[in-house]
Amino acid sequence: MSAVAVTRRPPRERAMPVRLDRVAHDWCAVESGRIAALLERRGPDAGPVVFGAGFGPSGIPHIGTVSEVVRTSFVRQSFEETTGRATRFVVVVDDMDALRRVPDNLPAHSALAACLGMPLHRVPDPWGQASSLAEGMADRLRRVLDLMEVDCEVVRSSDLYRAGHHDSTIRAFLADFAEVNALVGRSVGTLRRRSYSIVMPLSPTTGRVIEHTRVLAVDPGRGTLTYEIPKDVVIQRPGLDYGLEPHEYYAGEPIGEPVTVSALGGGCKFQWKADWALRLLSGDIAYEMHGQDLADSARVVRQVFERLRREPPVLFEYGLFVDERGRKISKSAGNGFALDDAVDCLTREGLRLLLYRGPRRPRRFDLASVPRVDDAVHHEARLAREPRRGAGARLRLRRIGATTPPSGPRFASLVRVLAACAPVDHAGAVAFVERVFPPDRRPDPELVARAWRFHVRARPAPEPVVLDAAATTVLGRLADALVSSPHADPGALLHEALEGNPHVYRVLYLALLGRPRGPRLATWLRITGARRSLALVRDALSRPVSPSAHPEGGTP
């Protein structure tokens, strides 16, 4: 098996057995027991127990992908603690899959659309930073897993196919091809079934994945497949309201003619339900997770194992993550809270605790949930201090790696401070926080940085404002004062600019902060600094003045 990358971690010490399964509601210990029972049924094996996960790199990885990997790592940790057995955790990137549609949140749509049907490892990276679309998405996933401190191997599916890792299992599928193909085919629609095969050739002509075939013959001994692209089918594609003829969709391919290819060594790729079963069988996977939306597919996988007279792995079904409108978060749709934004705003411990608790329940995952998620660790730490009632909290903190209790103010408190003070940059945010909290309660600088990044994303859009003559005059005076006396006391400059007219404060707040009220303006000017304040004042002065509010008309 050829590994793309392994997250760099210190060598794992073999943990001594610990009876954490006695702690109430530890779902990881329950899963560990299911794995142990599976291994007992499978028979003696001295090798490491393999945990698995799959990732489709057709779009930007989202919280569902990360949850599957992180939660599996929790179960792996529990299994090691309770059994003392060696384990491996392999995440397979399905870069052999075909690009079926271009996700809405990717750039270079026209360039990607020209690659529809090609394996993802042969589709260019739309950002031009990686060797392919698949490699770029895998890099994104690896960065997040490193931040989450997940110890796993990330492996390309194309490497596994080409290296012959799947070949013996492929021969087993070919030996019972008609029955297995019919079994999996019953899970798709009637129209699709007319050109469905669990084995998809990689075209010798164009290199694309041939998804619509009629298999004419298989030879398990030689490992070959003879197929044709049928003339009499209509091909439905995502995003199209009409069907395509085979010669339209497979331009340049022989239509209705027999073609013989090797099914081994990467010459073919399995349809994804069969590919899931193939990967589990070839990798001797003992445990893997999947979302609720794949419950029917998991049932098909178990049926394939039963047909091949093999014991299926333990498959755990977790609840889906949904956006603020209750829709499933999806790579292809690009909806919901972007993972990059989540990593910027959420603490590692907060995100890991979110993923540990209640994994079977669907969860809303959006920007508004960030303060609650980050502060949940504070609640657990407080509960953990209780001698009798804190056992569950102590276990949860141990599972997520929160070895040091959080100190200082809560994330929600920092968010409220920044919302009230309206800093214009990170330095201003730090200054306002230092004014509010005494030295012995100062938050960690990294937490302030996360609160600032959350503030930038969550603050409301500025309210529209049309300046009147009085506000324009005051802003002009303030600009002149900031130019002539940049080091003077901001309170004195503001008093001089107002000339005893406090009624324009509301418009000043609107012009400078985008809202009708805020912190003490003198303090805000002092922390923002003369140069930045001057730029904001001049920007406000560049806006149009109300036609009915010119100097000759007076102040409305």
Coordinates of C-alpha atoms in Angstrom, one line a residue:
M1 CA 0.0 0.0 0.0
S2 CA 1.5 3.3 -1.1
A3 CA 0.9 6.1 1.4
V4 CA 0.6 9.7 0.2
A5 CA 1.4 11.2 3.6
V6 CA 1.4 10.3 7.2
T7 CA 0.7 13.0 9.8
R8 CA 3.9 13.6 11.8
R9 CA 3.3 12.4 15.4
P10 CA 5.6 11.0 18.1
P11 CA 5.7 7.2 18.2
R12 CA 2.5 5.8 19.7
E13 CA 3.1 4.0 23.0
R14 CA 1.1 0.8 23.5
A15 CA -1.5 1.8 26.1
M16 CA -2.2 -0.5 29.0
P17 CA -5.8 -1.8 29.2
V18 CA -8.1 0.6 31.1
R19 CA -11.7 -0.1 32.1
L20 CA -13.1 3.1 30.6
D21 CA -16.1 1.1 29.3
R22 CA -17.5 1.3 32.8
V23 CA -18.0 5.0 32.4
A24 CA -21.6 5.7 31.4
H25 CA -22.4 6.9 27.9
D26 CA -18.9 6.2 26.4
W27 CA -20.0 5.2 22.9
C28 CA -16.4 4.6 22.0
A29 CA -16.1 1.8 24.5
V30 CA -19.2 0.2 23.1
E31 CA -17.7 0.4 19.6
S32 CA -14.5 -1.1 20.9
G33 CA -16.5 -4.1 22.2
R34 CA -18.2 -4.6 18.8
I35 CA -14.7 -4.6 17.2
A36 CA -13.4 -7.1 19.7
A37 CA -16.4 -9.4 19.0
L38 CA -15.8 -9.1 15.3
L39 CA -12.1 -10.1 15.6
E40 CA -13.1 -13.1 17.7
R41 CA -15.5 -14.3 15.0
R42 CA -12.8 -13.7 12.3
G43 CA -10.3 -15.9 14.1
P44 CA -6.7 -15.3 15.4
D45 CA -4.7 -12.7 13.6
A46 CA -1.5 -11.2 15.1
G47 CA -1.4 -8.3 12.7
P48 CA -2.5 -4.7 13.5
V49 CA -6.3 -4.1 13.6
V50 CA -7.1 -1.8 10.7
F51 CA -9.5 1.2 11.0
G52 CA -10.6 2.8 7.7
A53 CA -12.2 5.9 6.2
G54 CA -12.9 7.1 2.7
F55 CA -12.8 10.6 1.1
G56 CA -14.2 11.7 -2.2
P57 CA -11.9 14.5 -3.4
S58 CA -14.4 16.0 -6.0
G59 CA -15.0 19.0 -3.8
I60 CA -13.7 21.0 -0.8
P61 CA -13.7 18.7 2.3
H62 CA -16.3 19.7 4.9
I63 CA -17.2 18.9 8.5
G64 CA -18.7 15.6 7.6
T65 CA -15.5 14.3 6.2
V66 CA -13.5 15.5 9.2
S67 CA -16.0 14.1 11.7
E68 CA -15.7 10.7 10.2
V69 CA -12.0 10.7 10.5
V70 CA -11.8 12.3 14.0
R71 CA -14.5 10.1 15.4
T72 CA -12.8 7.0 14.1
S73 CA -9.7 8.1 15.8
F74 CA -11.6 8.3 19.1
V75 CA -12.8 4.7 18.7
R76 CA -9.3 3.6 17.8
Q77 CA -7.9 5.2 20.9
S78 CA -10.5 3.5 23.1
F79 CA -9.8 0.1 21.4
E80 CA -6.1 0.4 22.1
E81 CA -6.7 1.3 25.7
T82 CA -9.1 -1.5 26.3
T83 CA -7.3 -4.3 24.4
G84 CA -3.6 -3.2 24.1
R85 CA -3.6 -4.3 20.5
A86 CA -1.6 -2.6 17.7
T87 CA -3.7 -0.7 15.2
R88 CA -3.5 1.2 11.9
F89 CA -5.8 4.0 10.6
V90 CA -5.9 4.3 6.8
V91 CA -7.8 7.1 5.0
V92 CA -8.3 6.4 1.3
V93 CA -8.7 9.3 -1.1
D94 CA -10.9 8.0 -4.0
D95 CA -8.9 9.9 -6.7
M96 CA -10.0 7.3 -9.4
D97 CA -13.6 8.5 -9.2
A98 CA -14.9 10.4 -12.2
L99 CA -15.6 14.1 -12.1
R100 CA -19.4 14.1 -12.6
R101 CA -20.2 17.7 -11.9
V102 CA -18.3 20.9 -11.1
P103 CA -19.1 22.1 -7.5
D104 CA -20.5 25.6 -7.3
N105 CA -17.8 26.8 -4.9
L106 CA -14.8 26.0 -7.2
P107 CA -13.1 28.5 -9.5
A108 CA -12.2 27.9 -13.2
H109 CA -15.6 26.3 -14.0
S110 CA -15.1 26.1 -17.8
A111 CA -11.7 24.4 -17.4
L112 CA -13.1 21.8 -15.0
A113 CA -16.3 21.3 -17.1
A114 CA -14.0 20.2 -20.0
C115 CA -12.7 17.4 -17.7
L116 CA -16.1 15.8 -16.9
G117 CA -15.8 12.0 -16.8
M118 CA -12.0 12.1 -16.2
P119 CA -10.5 10.5 -13.1
L120 CA -10.1 13.1 -10.4
H121 CA -6.3 12.5 -10.3
R122 CA -6.2 13.7 -14.0
V123 CA -8.3 16.8 -13.4
P124 CA -6.2 20.0 -13.0
D125 CA -6.3 21.8 -9.7
P126 CA -8.4 24.9 -10.3
W127 CA -6.1 27.0 -8.0
G128 CA -3.0 25.8 -9.8
Q129 CA -1.3 24.8 -6.6
A130 CA -1.4 21.0 -6.7
S131 CA -0.8 18.4 -9.4
S132 CA -4.5 17.6 -9.7
L133 CA -7.9 18.4 -8.2
A134 CA -7.7 15.3 -6.1
E135 CA -4.3 16.1 -4.7
G136 CA -5.3 19.6 -3.9
M137 CA -8.4 18.4 -2.0
A138 CA -6.3 15.7 -0.2
D139 CA -3.8 18.4 0.8
R140 CA -6.7 20.5 2.3
L141 CA -7.9 17.4 4.3
R142 CA -4.4 16.6 5.5
R143 CA -3.9 20.2 6.8
V144 CA -7.1 20.0 8.9
L145 CA -6.2 16.5 10.2
D146 CA -2.8 17.8 11.3
L147 CA -4.5 20.7 13.1
M148 CA -6.8 18.2 14.8
E149 CA -3.8 16.0 15.7
V150 CA -5.2 12.9 14.0
D151 CA -2.7 10.1 13.6
C152 CA -3.5 8.3 10.2
E153 CA -2.2 7.3 6.8
V154 CA -3.6 9.1 3.8
V155 CA -3.5 6.9 0.7
R156 CA -4.5 7.4 -2.9
S157 CA -6.9 5.0 -4.4
S158 CA -5.1 5.2 -7.7
D159 CA -1.9 3.9 -6.1
L160 CA -3.8 1.0 -4.5
Y161 CA -5.3 0.0 -7.9
R162 CA -2.1 0.4 -9.9
A163 CA 0.0 -1.5 -7.3
G164 CA -2.3 -4.5 -7.5
H165 CA -3.4 -4.1 -3.9
H166 CA -7.0 -4.9 -5.0
D167 CA -6.3 -7.6 -7.6
S168 CA -7.0 -10.7 -5.6
T169 CA -10.3 -9.3 -4.4
I170 CA -11.2 -8.1 -8.0
R171 CA -10.7 -11.7 -9.2
A172 CA -13.2 -12.8 -6.5
F173 CA -15.7 -10.3 -7.7
L174 CA -15.2 -11.4 -11.3
A175 CA -15.6 -15.1 -10.3
D176 CA -19.2 -14.3 -9.1
F177 CA -19.7 -11.3 -11.4
A178 CA -23.3 -11.9 -12.6
E179 CA -24.7 -12.3 -9.0
V180 CA -22.7 -9.5 -7.4
N181 CA -23.4 -7.2 -10.3
A182 CA -27.2 -7.9 -10.0
L183 CA -27.1 -7.5 -6.2
V184 CA -25.5 -4.1 -6.4
G185 CA -27.5 -3.1 -9.5
R186 CA -30.8 -3.6 -7.6
S187 CA -29.9 -0.5 -5.6
V188 CA -30.0 1.8 -8.6
G189 CA -32.9 3.0 -10.7
T190 CA -34.5 1.0 -13.6
L191 CA -33.1 3.3 -16.3
R192 CA -29.6 3.3 -14.9
R193 CA -29.7 -0.5 -14.5
R194 CA -29.7 -0.9 -18.3
S195 CA -26.1 0.2 -18.6
Y196 CA -24.8 -0.6 -15.1
S197 CA -21.8 -2.5 -14.2
I198 CA -19.9 -2.6 -10.9
V199 CA -16.6 -2.5 -13.0
M200 CA -15.9 0.7 -14.9
P201 CA -13.1 0.5 -17.5
L202 CA -10.6 3.4 -17.9
S203 CA -10.8 4.1 -21.6
P204 CA -7.7 3.1 -23.5
T205 CA -8.7 5.9 -26.0
T206 CA -9.5 9.0 -23.9
G207 CA -8.5 7.9 -20.4
R208 CA -11.9 8.8 -19.0
V209 CA -14.0 6.5 -16.7
I210 CA -16.6 4.6 -18.7
E211 CA -19.6 4.5 -16.4
H212 CA -22.2 3.2 -18.8
T213 CA -21.4 -0.3 -20.1
R214 CA -22.9 -3.6 -21.0
V215 CA -20.5 -6.4 -19.9
L216 CA -20.2 -9.1 -22.5
A217 CA -17.7 -11.4 -20.8
V218 CA -15.4 -11.7 -17.8
D219 CA -12.4 -13.9 -17.4
P220 CA -11.4 -14.3 -13.7
G221 CA -8.3 -16.3 -14.5
R222 CA -6.9 -13.6 -16.8
G223 CA -8.5 -10.8 -14.9
T224 CA -10.1 -9.3 -18.1
L225 CA -13.4 -7.7 -18.9
T226 CA -15.1 -7.4 -22.3
Y227 CA -17.6 -4.6 -22.6
E228 CA -19.5 -2.3 -25.0
I229 CA -21.0 1.1 -24.6
P230 CA -24.6 0.4 -25.6
K231 CA -26.2 2.4 -28.4
D232 CA -29.7 2.1 -27.0
V233 CA -29.4 4.0 -23.6
V234 CA -30.1 7.6 -22.6
I235 CA -27.5 9.0 -20.2
Q236 CA -28.7 11.4 -17.5
R237 CA -26.2 13.7 -16.0
P238 CA -26.3 16.0 -12.9
G239 CA -27.4 19.5 -13.7
L240 CA -29.0 18.6 -17.1
D241 CA -32.8 18.6 -17.7
Y242 CA -32.4 16.3 -20.7
G243 CA -30.7 13.0 -21.5
L244 CA -27.7 12.5 -23.7
E245 CA -27.0 9.9 -26.4
P246 CA -24.0 7.7 -25.9
H247 CA -22.1 9.2 -28.9
E248 CA -22.6 12.7 -27.4
Y249 CA -21.4 11.9 -23.9
Y250 CA -18.7 9.4 -24.9
A251 CA -17.3 11.3 -28.0
G252 CA -14.3 9.6 -29.4
E253 CA -15.2 6.2 -27.8
P254 CA -16.3 3.1 -29.9
I255 CA -20.1 2.9 -29.4
G256 CA -21.7 -0.6 -29.6
E257 CA -18.3 -2.3 -30.3
P258 CA -16.7 -4.9 -27.9
V259 CA -13.6 -3.8 -26.1
T260 CA -11.5 -6.1 -23.9
V261 CA -9.4 -4.5 -21.0
S262 CA -7.7 -5.8 -17.9
A263 CA -9.6 -5.3 -14.8
L264 CA -6.4 -5.6 -12.8
G265 CA -3.6 -3.1 -12.0
G266 CA -5.7 0.0 -12.4
G267 CA -7.2 -0.8 -15.8
C268 CA -10.7 -0.5 -14.3
K269 CA -12.3 1.2 -11.4
F270 CA -15.2 -0.1 -9.4
Q271 CA -18.6 1.7 -9.0
W272 CA -18.5 3.4 -5.7
K273 CA -20.8 1.0 -3.7
A274 CA -18.8 -2.0 -5.0
D275 CA -15.6 0.0 -4.6
W276 CA -16.5 0.6 -0.9
A277 CA -16.9 -3.2 -0.4
L278 CA -13.7 -3.8 -2.5
R279 CA -11.7 -1.4 -0.3
L280 CA -12.9 -2.9 2.9
L281 CA -12.2 -6.4 1.8
S282 CA -8.7 -5.7 0.3
G283 CA -7.7 -3.6 3.3
D284 CA -9.0 -6.1 5.9
I285 CA -10.8 -3.2 7.5
A286 CA -12.3 -3.9 11.0
Y287 CA -14.1 -0.6 11.6
E288 CA -15.4 2.3 9.5
M289 CA -18.0 5.0 9.8
H290 CA -20.5 6.5 7.3
G291 CA -23.2 9.1 7.4
Q292 CA -27.0 8.5 7.7
D293 CA -27.4 9.3 4.0
L294 CA -25.4 6.2 3.1
A295 CA -27.4 3.7 5.2
D296 CA -28.8 1.9 2.1
S297 CA -25.3 1.8 0.5
A298 CA -23.9 0.2 3.8
R299 CA -26.7 -2.4 3.6
V300 CA -25.6 -3.2 0.0
V301 CA -21.9 -3.5 1.2
R302 CA -23.0 -6.0 3.9
Q303 CA -24.8 -8.0 1.3
V304 CA -21.7 -8.1 -0.9
F305 CA -19.7 -9.5 2.0
E306 CA -22.4 -12.1 2.7
R307 CA -22.4 -13.1 -1.0
L308 CA -18.6 -13.5 -0.9
R309 CA -18.9 -15.4 2.4
R310 CA -16.8 -12.9 4.3
E311 CA -17.5 -11.3 7.7
P312 CA -18.2 -7.6 7.2
P313 CA -16.5 -5.0 9.3
V314 CA -18.2 -3.0 12.0
L315 CA -19.9 -0.1 10.3
F316 CA -21.0 2.8 12.4
E317 CA -23.7 5.2 11.2
Y318 CA -23.4 8.8 12.3
G319 CA -25.8 11.8 12.1
L320 CA -25.4 14.3 9.3
F321 CA -24.3 17.9 9.7
V322 CA -26.8 20.5 8.3
D323 CA -26.5 24.2 7.5
E324 CA -28.5 27.1 9.0
R325 CA -31.5 26.1 6.7
G326 CA -31.4 22.4 7.7
R327 CA -29.9 21.2 4.5
K328 CA -27.2 18.5 4.5
I329 CA -23.7 20.0 4.1
S330 CA -22.4 18.8 0.8
K331 CA -19.1 19.1 -1.1
S332 CA -20.9 19.4 -4.4
A333 CA -23.3 22.1 -3.2
G334 CA -20.6 23.9 -1.2
N335 CA -23.2 25.0 1.3
G336 CA -22.9 25.5 5.1
F337 CA -20.1 26.7 7.3
A338 CA -16.8 26.4 5.3
L339 CA -14.3 24.1 7.0
D340 CA -11.5 26.7 6.6
D341 CA -13.7 29.3 8.5
A342 CA -14.5 26.7 11.1
V343 CA -10.9 25.9 11.8
D344 CA -10.1 29.7 12.0
C345 CA -12.8 30.3 14.6
L346 CA -13.1 27.0 16.6
T347 CA -10.6 25.8 19.1
R348 CA -9.2 22.3 18.5
E349 CA -10.7 21.1 21.8
G350 CA -14.1 22.7 21.1
L351 CA -14.4 21.0 17.7
R352 CA -13.2 17.7 19.0
L353 CA -15.8 17.8 21.8
L354 CA -18.5 18.6 19.3
L355 CA -17.5 15.6 17.3
Y356 CA -17.3 13.3 20.3
R357 CA -20.7 14.1 21.9
G358 CA -23.8 12.3 20.5
P359 CA -22.4 11.2 17.2
R360 CA -25.6 9.5 16.0
R361 CA -27.6 12.8 16.2
P362 CA -27.8 15.2 13.3
R363 CA -26.1 18.5 14.1
R364 CA -26.5 22.0 12.9
F365 CA -23.1 23.4 12.0
D366 CA -23.0 27.1 11.2
L367 CA -21.2 30.4 12.2
A368 CA -23.7 31.2 15.0
S369 CA -22.8 27.9 16.8
V370 CA -19.1 28.8 17.2
P371 CA -19.3 30.5 20.7
R372 CA -21.4 27.6 22.1
V373 CA -19.0 25.0 20.7
D374 CA -15.9 26.8 22.0
D375 CA -17.3 27.3 25.4
A376 CA -18.6 23.7 25.9
V377 CA -15.1 22.8 27.0
H378 CA -15.3 25.3 29.9
H379 CA -18.6 23.6 31.0
E380 CA -17.0 20.1 30.8
A381 CA -14.0 21.3 32.8
R382 CA -16.2 22.8 35.5
L383 CA -18.3 19.5 35.7
A384 CA -15.1 17.4 35.8
R385 CA -14.1 19.0 39.1
E386 CA -17.0 17.4 40.8
P387 CA -15.8 14.1 42.4
R388 CA -18.9 12.0 41.9
R389 CA -20.7 13.5 39.0
G390 CA -17.7 14.4 36.9
A391 CA -16.5 11.0 35.7
G392 CA -18.2 11.4 32.4
A393 CA -16.8 14.9 31.8
R394 CA -13.3 13.7 32.8
L395 CA -13.6 10.9 30.2
R396 CA -14.8 13.3 27.5
L397 CA -11.9 15.7 28.2
R398 CA -9.5 12.8 28.0
R399 CA -11.0 11.6 24.7
I400 CA -10.6 15.0 23.1
G401 CA -7.1 15.6 24.5
A402 CA -8.0 18.6 26.7
T403 CA -5.3 17.9 29.3
T404 CA -5.1 21.5 30.5
P405 CA -8.3 23.0 31.9
P406 CA -9.2 26.2 30.0
S407 CA -8.7 29.5 31.9
G408 CA -9.5 33.1 31.5
P409 CA -12.7 34.5 30.0
R410 CA -15.1 32.4 27.8
F411 CA -15.2 32.8 24.1
A412 CA -18.7 34.3 24.2
S413 CA -17.4 37.0 26.5
L414 CA -14.6 37.9 24.1
V415 CA -17.2 38.0 21.2
R416 CA -19.4 40.4 23.2
V417 CA -16.5 42.7 24.0
L418 CA -15.5 42.9 20.3
A419 CA -19.1 43.4 19.2
A420 CA -19.4 46.3 21.7
C421 CA -16.1 47.9 20.9
A422 CA -16.0 47.5 17.1
P423 CA -12.3 47.2 16.5
V424 CA -11.1 47.8 12.9
D425 CA -8.2 45.3 13.0
H426 CA -6.7 42.5 15.1
A427 CA -4.4 44.9 16.9
G428 CA -7.4 47.0 17.9
A429 CA -9.2 43.8 19.1
V430 CA -6.2 43.0 21.4
A431 CA -6.1 46.5 22.8
F432 CA -9.8 46.5 23.6
V433 CA -9.6 43.1 25.3
E434 CA -6.7 44.3 27.4
R435 CA -8.7 47.3 28.5
V436 CA -11.6 45.2 29.6
F437 CA -9.9 42.2 31.3
P438 CA -7.4 42.7 34.2
P439 CA -3.9 41.1 33.8
D440 CA -4.8 38.0 35.9
R441 CA -7.8 37.3 33.6
R442 CA -6.2 38.0 30.2
P443 CA -7.2 35.4 27.6
D444 CA -4.8 33.4 25.6
P445 CA -3.6 35.4 22.5
E446 CA -4.7 32.6 20.2
L447 CA -8.2 32.7 21.6
V448 CA -8.3 36.4 21.0
A449 CA -7.2 35.9 17.4
R450 CA -10.0 33.3 17.0
A451 CA -12.6 35.7 18.5
W452 CA -11.4 38.4 16.2
R453 CA -11.7 36.1 13.1
F454 CA -15.2 35.2 14.3
H455 CA -16.1 38.8 14.8
V456 CA -15.0 39.7 11.3
R457 CA -17.3 37.0 9.9
A458 CA -20.3 37.5 12.2
R459 CA -20.5 41.3 12.5
P460 CA -23.5 42.7 10.6
A461 CA -23.2 44.7 7.4
P462 CA -22.8 48.4 8.0
E463 CA -26.0 50.3 8.0
P464 CA -26.4 52.7 5.1
V465 CA -25.9 56.4 5.9
V466 CA -26.4 59.6 4.0
L467 CA -24.5 62.5 5.6
D468 CA -26.1 65.8 6.3
A469 CA -24.4 69.1 6.4
A470 CA -23.7 69.1 10.1
A471 CA -22.1 65.6 10.0
T472 CA -20.0 66.5 7.0
T473 CA -18.8 69.6 8.8
V474 CA -17.9 67.7 11.9
L475 CA -16.1 65.0 10.0
G476 CA -14.2 67.6 8.0
R477 CA -13.0 69.3 11.2
L478 CA -12.0 65.9 12.7
A479 CA -10.0 65.1 9.6
D480 CA -8.2 68.4 9.8
A481 CA -7.5 67.9 13.5
L482 CA -6.1 64.4 12.9
V483 CA -3.8 65.7 10.1
S484 CA -2.5 68.7 12.1
S485 CA -2.3 67.1 15.5
P486 CA -2.0 63.3 15.1
H487 CA -0.5 62.8 18.5
A488 CA -3.0 65.0 20.4
D489 CA -5.5 63.5 22.8
P490 CA -8.4 62.1 20.7
G491 CA -10.9 63.3 23.3
A492 CA -9.8 66.9 22.9
L493 CA -9.8 66.6 19.1
L494 CA -13.3 65.2 19.1
H495 CA -14.5 68.0 21.5
E496 CA -13.0 70.6 19.2
A497 CA -14.6 69.0 16.1
L498 CA -18.0 68.8 17.7
E499 CA -18.0 72.5 18.8
G500 CA -20.6 71.7 21.5
N501 CA -23.0 69.9 19.1
P502 CA -23.4 66.4 20.6
H503 CA -26.5 65.6 18.3
V504 CA -24.3 64.4 15.5
Y505 CA -22.8 61.5 17.5
R506 CA -25.3 59.1 16.0
V507 CA -24.3 60.0 12.5
L508 CA -20.6 59.8 13.5
Y509 CA -21.1 56.3 14.7
L510 CA -22.9 55.4 11.5
A511 CA -20.2 57.0 9.4
L512 CA -17.2 55.4 11.2
L513 CA -18.6 52.1 12.7
G514 CA -21.5 51.5 10.4
R515 CA -24.0 51.4 13.3
P516 CA -25.9 54.1 15.4
R517 CA -24.0 53.5 18.7
G518 CA -20.8 52.0 20.0
P519 CA -18.0 52.5 22.5
R520 CA -16.8 55.8 23.7
L521 CA -15.6 57.6 20.6
A522 CA -12.5 59.1 22.2
T523 CA -11.4 55.6 23.4
W524 CA -12.2 54.1 20.0
L525 CA -10.1 56.8 18.2
R526 CA -7.2 56.3 20.6
I527 CA -7.1 52.6 20.0
T528 CA -7.7 52.8 16.3
G529 CA -4.9 55.3 15.9
A530 CA -4.7 58.6 14.0
R531 CA -3.7 57.2 10.6
R532 CA -6.4 54.5 10.5
S533 CA -9.0 56.9 11.9
L534 CA -8.2 59.5 9.3
A535 CA -8.6 57.0 6.5
L536 CA -12.0 56.0 7.9
V537 CA -13.1 59.6 8.2
R538 CA -12.0 60.4 4.7
D539 CA -13.8 57.4 3.4
A540 CA -17.0 58.6 5.1
L541 CA -16.5 62.1 3.6
S542 CA -16.3 60.5 0.1
R543 CA -19.9 59.3 0.4
P544 CA -22.7 61.4 -1.1
V545 CA -24.4 64.1 0.8
S546 CA -28.2 64.3 1.0
P547 CA -29.5 66.8 -1.6
S548 CA -31.9 68.2 1.1
A549 CA -29.1 68.6 3.6
H550 CA -26.7 71.1 2.1
P551 CA -25.5 74.0 4.3
E552 CA -28.0 76.5 2.9
G553 CA -30.8 74.2 3.9
G554 CA -29.7 73.7 7.5
T555 CA -29.6 70.5 9.5
P556 CA -32.7 68.4 9.3

